Tab-separated table of C-alpha atoms and ligand atoms in Angstrom:
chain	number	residue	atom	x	y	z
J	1	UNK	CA	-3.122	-37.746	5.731
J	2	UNK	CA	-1.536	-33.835	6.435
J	3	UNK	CA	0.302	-33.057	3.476
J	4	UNK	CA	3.431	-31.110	5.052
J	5	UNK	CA	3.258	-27.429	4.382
J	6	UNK	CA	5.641	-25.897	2.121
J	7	UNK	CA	8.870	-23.840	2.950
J	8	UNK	CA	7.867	-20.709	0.661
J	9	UNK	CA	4.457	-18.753	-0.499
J	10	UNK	CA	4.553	-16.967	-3.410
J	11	UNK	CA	1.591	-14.845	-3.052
J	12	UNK	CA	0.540	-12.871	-6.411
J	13	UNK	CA	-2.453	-10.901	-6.588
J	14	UNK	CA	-4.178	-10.821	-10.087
J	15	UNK	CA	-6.704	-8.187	-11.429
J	16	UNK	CA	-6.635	-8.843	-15.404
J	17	UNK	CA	-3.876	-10.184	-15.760
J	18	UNK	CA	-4.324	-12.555	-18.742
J	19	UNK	CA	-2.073	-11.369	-20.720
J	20	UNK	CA	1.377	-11.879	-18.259
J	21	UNK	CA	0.125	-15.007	-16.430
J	22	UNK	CA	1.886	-18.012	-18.835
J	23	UNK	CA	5.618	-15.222	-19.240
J	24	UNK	CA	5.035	-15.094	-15.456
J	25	UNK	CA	4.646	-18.735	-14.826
J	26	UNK	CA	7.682	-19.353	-16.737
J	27	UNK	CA	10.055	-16.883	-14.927
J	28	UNK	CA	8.930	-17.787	-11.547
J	29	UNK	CA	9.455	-21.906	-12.093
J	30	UNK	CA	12.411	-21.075	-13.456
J	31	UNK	CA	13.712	-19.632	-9.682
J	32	UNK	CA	11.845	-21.985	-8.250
J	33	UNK	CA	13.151	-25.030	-9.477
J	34	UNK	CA	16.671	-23.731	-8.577
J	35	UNK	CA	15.927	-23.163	-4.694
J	36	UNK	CA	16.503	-26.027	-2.756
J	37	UNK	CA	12.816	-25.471	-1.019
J	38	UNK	CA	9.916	-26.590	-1.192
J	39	UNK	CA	7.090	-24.208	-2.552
J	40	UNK	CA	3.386	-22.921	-3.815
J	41	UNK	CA	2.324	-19.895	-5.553
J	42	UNK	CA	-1.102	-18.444	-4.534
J	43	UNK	CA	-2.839	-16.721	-7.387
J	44	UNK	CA	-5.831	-14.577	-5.722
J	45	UNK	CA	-8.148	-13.190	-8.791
J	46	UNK	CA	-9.195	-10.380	-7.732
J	47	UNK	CA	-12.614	-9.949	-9.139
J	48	UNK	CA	-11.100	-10.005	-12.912
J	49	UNK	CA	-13.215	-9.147	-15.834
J	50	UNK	CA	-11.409	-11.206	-18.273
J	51	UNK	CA	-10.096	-14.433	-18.792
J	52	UNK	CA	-7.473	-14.615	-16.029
J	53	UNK	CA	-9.662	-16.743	-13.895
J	54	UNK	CA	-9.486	-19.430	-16.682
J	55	UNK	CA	-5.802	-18.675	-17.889
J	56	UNK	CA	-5.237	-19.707	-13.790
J	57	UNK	CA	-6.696	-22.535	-14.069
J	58	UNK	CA	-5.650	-23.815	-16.821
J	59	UNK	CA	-1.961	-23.224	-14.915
J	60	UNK	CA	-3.248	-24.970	-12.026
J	61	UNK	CA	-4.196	-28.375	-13.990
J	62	UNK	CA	-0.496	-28.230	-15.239
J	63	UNK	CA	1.453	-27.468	-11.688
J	64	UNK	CA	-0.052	-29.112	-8.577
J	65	UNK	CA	1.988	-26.458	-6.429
J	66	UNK	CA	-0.319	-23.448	-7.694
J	67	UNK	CA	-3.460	-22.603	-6.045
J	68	UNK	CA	-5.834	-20.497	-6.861
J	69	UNK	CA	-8.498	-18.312	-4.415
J	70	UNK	CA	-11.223	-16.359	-6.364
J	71	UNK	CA	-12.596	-13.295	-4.150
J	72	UNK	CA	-16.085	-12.704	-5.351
J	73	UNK	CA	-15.367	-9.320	-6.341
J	74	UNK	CA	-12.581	-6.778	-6.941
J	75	UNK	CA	-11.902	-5.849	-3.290
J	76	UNK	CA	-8.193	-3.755	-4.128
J	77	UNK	CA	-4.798	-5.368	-3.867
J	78	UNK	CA	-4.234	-4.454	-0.566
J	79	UNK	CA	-7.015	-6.411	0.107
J	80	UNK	CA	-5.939	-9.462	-2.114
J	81	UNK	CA	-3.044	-9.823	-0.540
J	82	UNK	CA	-4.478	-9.825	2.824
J	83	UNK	CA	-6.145	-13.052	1.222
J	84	UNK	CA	-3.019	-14.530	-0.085
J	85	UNK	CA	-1.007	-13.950	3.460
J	86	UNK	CA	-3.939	-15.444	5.612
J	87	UNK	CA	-4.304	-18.760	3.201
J	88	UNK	CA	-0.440	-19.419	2.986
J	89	UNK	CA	0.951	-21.884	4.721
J	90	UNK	CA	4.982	-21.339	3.717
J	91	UNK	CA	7.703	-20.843	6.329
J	92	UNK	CA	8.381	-17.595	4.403
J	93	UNK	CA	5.523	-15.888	2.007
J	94	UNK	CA	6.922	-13.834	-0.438
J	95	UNK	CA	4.193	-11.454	-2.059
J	96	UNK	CA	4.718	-10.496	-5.778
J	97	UNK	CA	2.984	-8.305	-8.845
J	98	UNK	CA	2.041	-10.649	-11.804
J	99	UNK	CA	2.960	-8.331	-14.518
J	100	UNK	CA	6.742	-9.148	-13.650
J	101	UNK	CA	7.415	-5.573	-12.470
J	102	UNK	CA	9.249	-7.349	-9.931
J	103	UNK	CA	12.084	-9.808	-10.980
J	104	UNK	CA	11.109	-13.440	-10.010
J	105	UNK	CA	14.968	-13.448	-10.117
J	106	UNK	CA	15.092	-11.513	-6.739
J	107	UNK	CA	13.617	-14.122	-4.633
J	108	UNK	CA	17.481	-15.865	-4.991
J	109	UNK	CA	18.529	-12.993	-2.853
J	110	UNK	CA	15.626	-12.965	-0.728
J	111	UNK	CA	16.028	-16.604	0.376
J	112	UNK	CA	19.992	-15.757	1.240
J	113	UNK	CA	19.495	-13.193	3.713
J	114	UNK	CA	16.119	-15.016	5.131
J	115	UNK	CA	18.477	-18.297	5.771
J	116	UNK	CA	20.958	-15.260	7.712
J	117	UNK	CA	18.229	-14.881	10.080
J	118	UNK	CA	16.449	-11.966	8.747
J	119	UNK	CA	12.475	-11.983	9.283
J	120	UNK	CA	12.017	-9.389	6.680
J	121	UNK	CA	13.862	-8.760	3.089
J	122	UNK	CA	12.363	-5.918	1.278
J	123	UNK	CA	13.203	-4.813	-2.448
J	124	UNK	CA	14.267	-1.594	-3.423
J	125	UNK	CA	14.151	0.522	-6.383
J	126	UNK	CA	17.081	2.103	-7.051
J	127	UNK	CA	15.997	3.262	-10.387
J	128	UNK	CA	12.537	4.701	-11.224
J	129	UNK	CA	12.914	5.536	-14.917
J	130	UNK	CA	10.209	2.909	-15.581
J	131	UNK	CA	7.663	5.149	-13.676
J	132	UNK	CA	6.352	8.586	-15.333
J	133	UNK	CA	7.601	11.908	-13.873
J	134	UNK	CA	4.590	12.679	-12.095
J	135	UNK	CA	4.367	9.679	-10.293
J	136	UNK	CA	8.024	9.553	-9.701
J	137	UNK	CA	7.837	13.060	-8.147
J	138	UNK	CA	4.322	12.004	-6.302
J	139	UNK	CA	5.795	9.170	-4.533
J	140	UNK	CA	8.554	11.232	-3.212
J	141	UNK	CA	6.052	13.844	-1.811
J	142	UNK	CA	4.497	11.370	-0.444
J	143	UNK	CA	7.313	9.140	1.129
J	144	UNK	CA	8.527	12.400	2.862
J	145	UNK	CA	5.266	13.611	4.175
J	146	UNK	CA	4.434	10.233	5.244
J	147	UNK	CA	7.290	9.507	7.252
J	148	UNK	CA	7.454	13.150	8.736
J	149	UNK	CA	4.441	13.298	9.799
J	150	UNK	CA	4.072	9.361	11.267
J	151	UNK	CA	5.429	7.461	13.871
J	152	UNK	CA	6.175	4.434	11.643
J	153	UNK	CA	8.602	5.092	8.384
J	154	UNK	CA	7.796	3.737	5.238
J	155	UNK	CA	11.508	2.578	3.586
J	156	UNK	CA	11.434	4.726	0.930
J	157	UNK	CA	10.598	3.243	-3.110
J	158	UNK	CA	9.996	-0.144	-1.113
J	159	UNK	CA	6.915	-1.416	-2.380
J	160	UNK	CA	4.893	-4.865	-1.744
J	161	UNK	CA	7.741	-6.925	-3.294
J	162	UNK	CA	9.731	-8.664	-0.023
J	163	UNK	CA	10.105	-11.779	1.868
J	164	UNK	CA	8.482	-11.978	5.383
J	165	UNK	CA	8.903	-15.114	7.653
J	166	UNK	CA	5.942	-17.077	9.251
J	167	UNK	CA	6.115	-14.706	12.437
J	168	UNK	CA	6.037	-11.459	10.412
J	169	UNK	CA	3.062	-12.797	9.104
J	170	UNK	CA	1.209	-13.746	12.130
J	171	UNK	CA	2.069	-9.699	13.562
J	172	UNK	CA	0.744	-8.639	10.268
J	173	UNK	CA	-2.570	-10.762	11.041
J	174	UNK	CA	-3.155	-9.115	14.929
J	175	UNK	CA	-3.723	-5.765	12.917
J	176	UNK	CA	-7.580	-6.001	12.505
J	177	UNK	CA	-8.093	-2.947	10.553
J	178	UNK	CA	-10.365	-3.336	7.558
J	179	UNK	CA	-8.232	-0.678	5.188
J	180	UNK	CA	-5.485	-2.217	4.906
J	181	UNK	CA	-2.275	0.165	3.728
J	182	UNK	CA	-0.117	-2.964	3.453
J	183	UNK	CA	3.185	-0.925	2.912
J	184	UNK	CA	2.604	0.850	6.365
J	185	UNK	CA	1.513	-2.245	8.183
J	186	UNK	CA	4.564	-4.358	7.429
J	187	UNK	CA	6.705	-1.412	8.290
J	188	UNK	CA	4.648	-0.761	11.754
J	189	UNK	CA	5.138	-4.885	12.741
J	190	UNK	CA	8.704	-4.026	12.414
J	191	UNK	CA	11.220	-7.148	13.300
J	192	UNK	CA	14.984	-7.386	11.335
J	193	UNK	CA	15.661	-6.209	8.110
J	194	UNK	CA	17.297	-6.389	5.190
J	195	UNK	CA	17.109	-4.395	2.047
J	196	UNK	CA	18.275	-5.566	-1.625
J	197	UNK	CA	18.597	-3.288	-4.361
J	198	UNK	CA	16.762	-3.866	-7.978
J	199	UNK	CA	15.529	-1.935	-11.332
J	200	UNK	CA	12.211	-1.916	-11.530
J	201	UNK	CA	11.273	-2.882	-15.064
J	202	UNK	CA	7.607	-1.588	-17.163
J	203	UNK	CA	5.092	-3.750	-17.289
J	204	UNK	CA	5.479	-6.782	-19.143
J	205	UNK	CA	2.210	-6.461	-20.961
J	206	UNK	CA	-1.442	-5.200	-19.922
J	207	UNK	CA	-2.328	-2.034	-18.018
J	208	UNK	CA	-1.765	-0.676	-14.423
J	209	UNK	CA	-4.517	-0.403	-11.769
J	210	UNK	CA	-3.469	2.707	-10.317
J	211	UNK	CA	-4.056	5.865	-11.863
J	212	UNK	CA	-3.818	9.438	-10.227
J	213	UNK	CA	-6.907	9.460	-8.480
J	214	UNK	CA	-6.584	6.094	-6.724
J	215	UNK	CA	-3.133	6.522	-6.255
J	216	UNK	CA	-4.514	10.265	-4.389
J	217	UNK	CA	-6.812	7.870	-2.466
J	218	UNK	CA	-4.115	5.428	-1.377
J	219	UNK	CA	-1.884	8.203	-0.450
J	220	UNK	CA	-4.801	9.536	2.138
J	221	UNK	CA	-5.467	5.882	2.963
J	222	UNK	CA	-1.810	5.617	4.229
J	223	UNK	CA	-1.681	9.018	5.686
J	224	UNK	CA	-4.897	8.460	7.748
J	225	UNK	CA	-3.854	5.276	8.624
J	226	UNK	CA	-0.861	5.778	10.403
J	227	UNK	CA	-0.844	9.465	11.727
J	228	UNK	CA	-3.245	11.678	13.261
J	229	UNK	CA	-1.099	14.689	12.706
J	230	UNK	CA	-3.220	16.344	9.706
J	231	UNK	CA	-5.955	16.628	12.435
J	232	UNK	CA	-3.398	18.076	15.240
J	233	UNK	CA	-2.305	20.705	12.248
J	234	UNK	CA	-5.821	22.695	13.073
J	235	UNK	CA	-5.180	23.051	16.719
J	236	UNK	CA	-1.771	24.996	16.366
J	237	UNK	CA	-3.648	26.853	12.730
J	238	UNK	CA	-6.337	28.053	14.609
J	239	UNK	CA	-3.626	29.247	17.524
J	240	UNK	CA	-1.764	31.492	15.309
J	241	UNK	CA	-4.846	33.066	13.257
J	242	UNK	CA	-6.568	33.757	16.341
J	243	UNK	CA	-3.565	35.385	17.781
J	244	UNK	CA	-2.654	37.321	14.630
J	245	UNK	CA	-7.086	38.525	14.698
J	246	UNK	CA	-6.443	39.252	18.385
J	247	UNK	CA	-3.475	42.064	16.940
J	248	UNK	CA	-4.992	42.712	14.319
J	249	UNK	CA	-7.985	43.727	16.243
J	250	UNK	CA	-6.105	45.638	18.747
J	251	UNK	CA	-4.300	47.564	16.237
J	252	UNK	CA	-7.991	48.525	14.901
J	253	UNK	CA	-9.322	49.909	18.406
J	254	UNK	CA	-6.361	52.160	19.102
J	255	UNK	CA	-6.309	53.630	16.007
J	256	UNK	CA	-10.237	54.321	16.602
J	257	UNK	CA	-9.347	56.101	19.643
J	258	UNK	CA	-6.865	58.174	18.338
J	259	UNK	CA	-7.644	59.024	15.022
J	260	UNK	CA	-11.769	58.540	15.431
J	261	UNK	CA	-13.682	56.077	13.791
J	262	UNK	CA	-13.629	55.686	9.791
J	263	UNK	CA	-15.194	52.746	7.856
J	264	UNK	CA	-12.678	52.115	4.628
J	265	UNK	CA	-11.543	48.138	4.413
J	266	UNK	CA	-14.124	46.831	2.555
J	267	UNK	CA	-11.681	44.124	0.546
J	268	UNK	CA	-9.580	43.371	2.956
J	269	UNK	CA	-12.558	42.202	5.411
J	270	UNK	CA	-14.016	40.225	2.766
J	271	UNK	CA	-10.890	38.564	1.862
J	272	UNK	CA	-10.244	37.531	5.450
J	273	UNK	CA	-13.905	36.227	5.671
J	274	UNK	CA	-13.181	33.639	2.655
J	275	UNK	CA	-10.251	32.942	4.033
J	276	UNK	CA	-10.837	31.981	7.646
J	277	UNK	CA	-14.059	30.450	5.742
J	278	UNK	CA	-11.601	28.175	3.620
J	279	UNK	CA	-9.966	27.359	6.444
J	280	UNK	CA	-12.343	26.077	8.187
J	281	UNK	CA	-13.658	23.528	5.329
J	282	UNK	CA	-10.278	22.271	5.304
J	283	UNK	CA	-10.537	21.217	8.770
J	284	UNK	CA	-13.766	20.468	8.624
J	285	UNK	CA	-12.483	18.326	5.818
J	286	UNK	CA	-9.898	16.697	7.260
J	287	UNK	CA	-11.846	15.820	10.288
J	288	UNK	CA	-14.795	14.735	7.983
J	289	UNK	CA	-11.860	12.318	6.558
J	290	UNK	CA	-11.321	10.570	9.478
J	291	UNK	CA	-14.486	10.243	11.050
J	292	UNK	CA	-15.625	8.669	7.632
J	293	UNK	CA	-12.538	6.285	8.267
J	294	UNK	CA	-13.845	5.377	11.349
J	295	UNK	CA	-17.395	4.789	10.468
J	296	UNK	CA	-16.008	2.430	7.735
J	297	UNK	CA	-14.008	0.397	10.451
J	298	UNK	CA	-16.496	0.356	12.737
J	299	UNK	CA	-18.731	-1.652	10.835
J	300	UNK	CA	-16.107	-4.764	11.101
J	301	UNK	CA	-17.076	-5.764	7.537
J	302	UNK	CA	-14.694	-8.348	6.610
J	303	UNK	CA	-11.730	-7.440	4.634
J	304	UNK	CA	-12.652	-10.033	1.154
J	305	UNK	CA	-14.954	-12.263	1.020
J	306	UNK	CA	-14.114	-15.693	-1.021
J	307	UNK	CA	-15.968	-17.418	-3.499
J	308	UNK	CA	-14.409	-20.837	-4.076
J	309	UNK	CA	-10.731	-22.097	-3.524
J	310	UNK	CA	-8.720	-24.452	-5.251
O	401	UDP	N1	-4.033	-5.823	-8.373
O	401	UDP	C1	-5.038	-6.478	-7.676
O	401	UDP	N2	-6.214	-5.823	-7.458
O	401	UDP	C2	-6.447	-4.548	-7.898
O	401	UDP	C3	-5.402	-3.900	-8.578
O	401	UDP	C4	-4.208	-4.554	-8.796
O	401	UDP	O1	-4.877	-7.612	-7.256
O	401	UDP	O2	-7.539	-4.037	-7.676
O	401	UDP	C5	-2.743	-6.515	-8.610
O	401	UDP	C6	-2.310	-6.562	-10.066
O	401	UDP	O3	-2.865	-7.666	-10.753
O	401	UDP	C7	-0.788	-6.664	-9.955
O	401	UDP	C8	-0.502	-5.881	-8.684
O	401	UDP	O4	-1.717	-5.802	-7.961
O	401	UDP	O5	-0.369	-8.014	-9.769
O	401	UDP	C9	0.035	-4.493	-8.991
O	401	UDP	O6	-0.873	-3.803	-9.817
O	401	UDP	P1	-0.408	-2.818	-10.968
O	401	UDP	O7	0.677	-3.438	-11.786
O	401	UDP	O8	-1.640	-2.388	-11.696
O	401	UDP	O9	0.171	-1.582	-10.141
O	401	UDP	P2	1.516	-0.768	-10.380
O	401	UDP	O10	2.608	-1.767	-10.592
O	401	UDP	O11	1.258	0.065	-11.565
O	401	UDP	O12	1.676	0.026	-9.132
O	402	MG	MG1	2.635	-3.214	-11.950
């Protein structure tokens, strides 16, 4: 017999998390079991090293809605929840953070405007003070280069935390690519939406994945991902220094003519040698950015690989 699938997915990624799974258990049946839907929350462990594969389990024995899929490794959360949105089966998924960073309580909201007809209701932060100053002032930089520099915007302070209906999730499946910058891929799919307004709170307990070098990473990620402009940047570069050398250079020959030749300008060459030379690596860089990108997608390696589900 088909079991019928269930109205809502609640899809939570997990990379050690043991410490927040039974506070997070509670505050999400405690929304749950005031919607009028039917429901299942995915836990995908994402290659934890401590106990949260067990602490899930342990939750599953106790709640038959819970399931759990263990990835055989830590693949990333973009990755995770890739997982979590392909093995869902609700009419509406609605991916959340473990550590309760995001209010359970929100998904009241959510459900409203999904029943309006929206497709997609993302969560806002109207108030960062949870978040350090340098990554406050990071993410700004970053929503603001981002969206200047791609044809898709990124809602700004948005983050994972939304609702998407069954055909959002389908258009978010057709994208094959293999680095997944989640945030710019359910922006690029597009479809109606509606935005609700929350505090994000600190962590409820444990620590956070994303330090400043992988959050540097996923910034590039999502930059490469959805623009092409930091390689166009060289073209018009390259114009205006080799214009400003052609002047320069002219400048140089008259004055030989009419005042003779003389040989001073030792610095200044030597500073314009290490700097065309820097600019060069840079664009060298950049390209060497995306062709690594490209080598990585080329190889079609799957995005997480499974190793049981329950
Ligand atoms: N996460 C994951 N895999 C990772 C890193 C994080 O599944 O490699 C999950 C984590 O368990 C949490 C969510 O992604 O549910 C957000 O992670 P975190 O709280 O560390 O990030 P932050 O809120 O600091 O951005
Ligand atoms: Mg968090």
């Amino acid at each position: 017999m088909k079991t019928l699938d269930p109205d809502i997915s609640i899809v939570c990624p997990c990379f050690n998390e043991q410490d927040v799974i039974d506070s997070f258990m509670e505050r999400i049946k405690q929304v749950m079991c005031e919607i009028e839907y039917s429901y299942e929350i995915i836990f995908i462990n994402d290659g934890s090293k401590d106990n949260t594969l067990e602490k899930l389990r342990e939750v599953r024995q106790q709640n038959d809605f819970v399931r759990i899929i263990n990835l055989s490794r830590n693949f990333g959360k973009e990755a995770a929840l890739t997982a979590g949105l392909d093995y869902s089966k609700g009419a509406a998924v609605i991916p959340i953070d473990a550590d309760l960073q995001d209010p359970p309580e929100l998904i009241h909201d959510f459900l409203r405007e999904w029943k309006k007809g929206y497709d997609v209701v993302v969560a806002k932060r109207v108030d960062r003070s949870s978040d350090s100053w340098a990554k406050r002032f990071s993410a700004e930089l970053f929503y603001r280069l981002h969206n200047n520099i791609s044809q898709v915007d990124i809602p700004e302070n948005v983050g994972d935390f939304r609702l998407i209906s069954r055909r959002v999730v389908r258009a978010v499946q057709l994208l094959p690519e293999n680095q997944r910058f989640m945030k710019g891929i359910f922006s690029w799919v597009g479809f109606k939406t509606s935005v609700i307004e929350y505090k994000r709170e600190p962590r409820e307990a444990g620590e956070t994945s994303f330090n400043g070098w992988t959050l540097w990473n996923f910034a590039l990620q999502g930059i490469t991902s959805f623009s092409t402009a930091p390689l166009r940047v060289w073209l018009y570069l390259g114009s205006i220094i080799s214009f400003l050398a052609f002047i320069y250079g002219s400048i140089i020959v008259v004055k030989t003519i009419i005042l003779g030749v003389d040989m001073p300008g030792y610095a200044s060459m030597i500073t314009v040698i290490l700097f065309l030379g820097g600019i060069q690596l840079i664009g060298l860089g950049v390209m060497g950015e995306y062709i690594g990108r490209m080598y990585m997608e080329s190889k079609k390696r799957p995005v997480y690989i499974i190793e049981e589900e329950d």
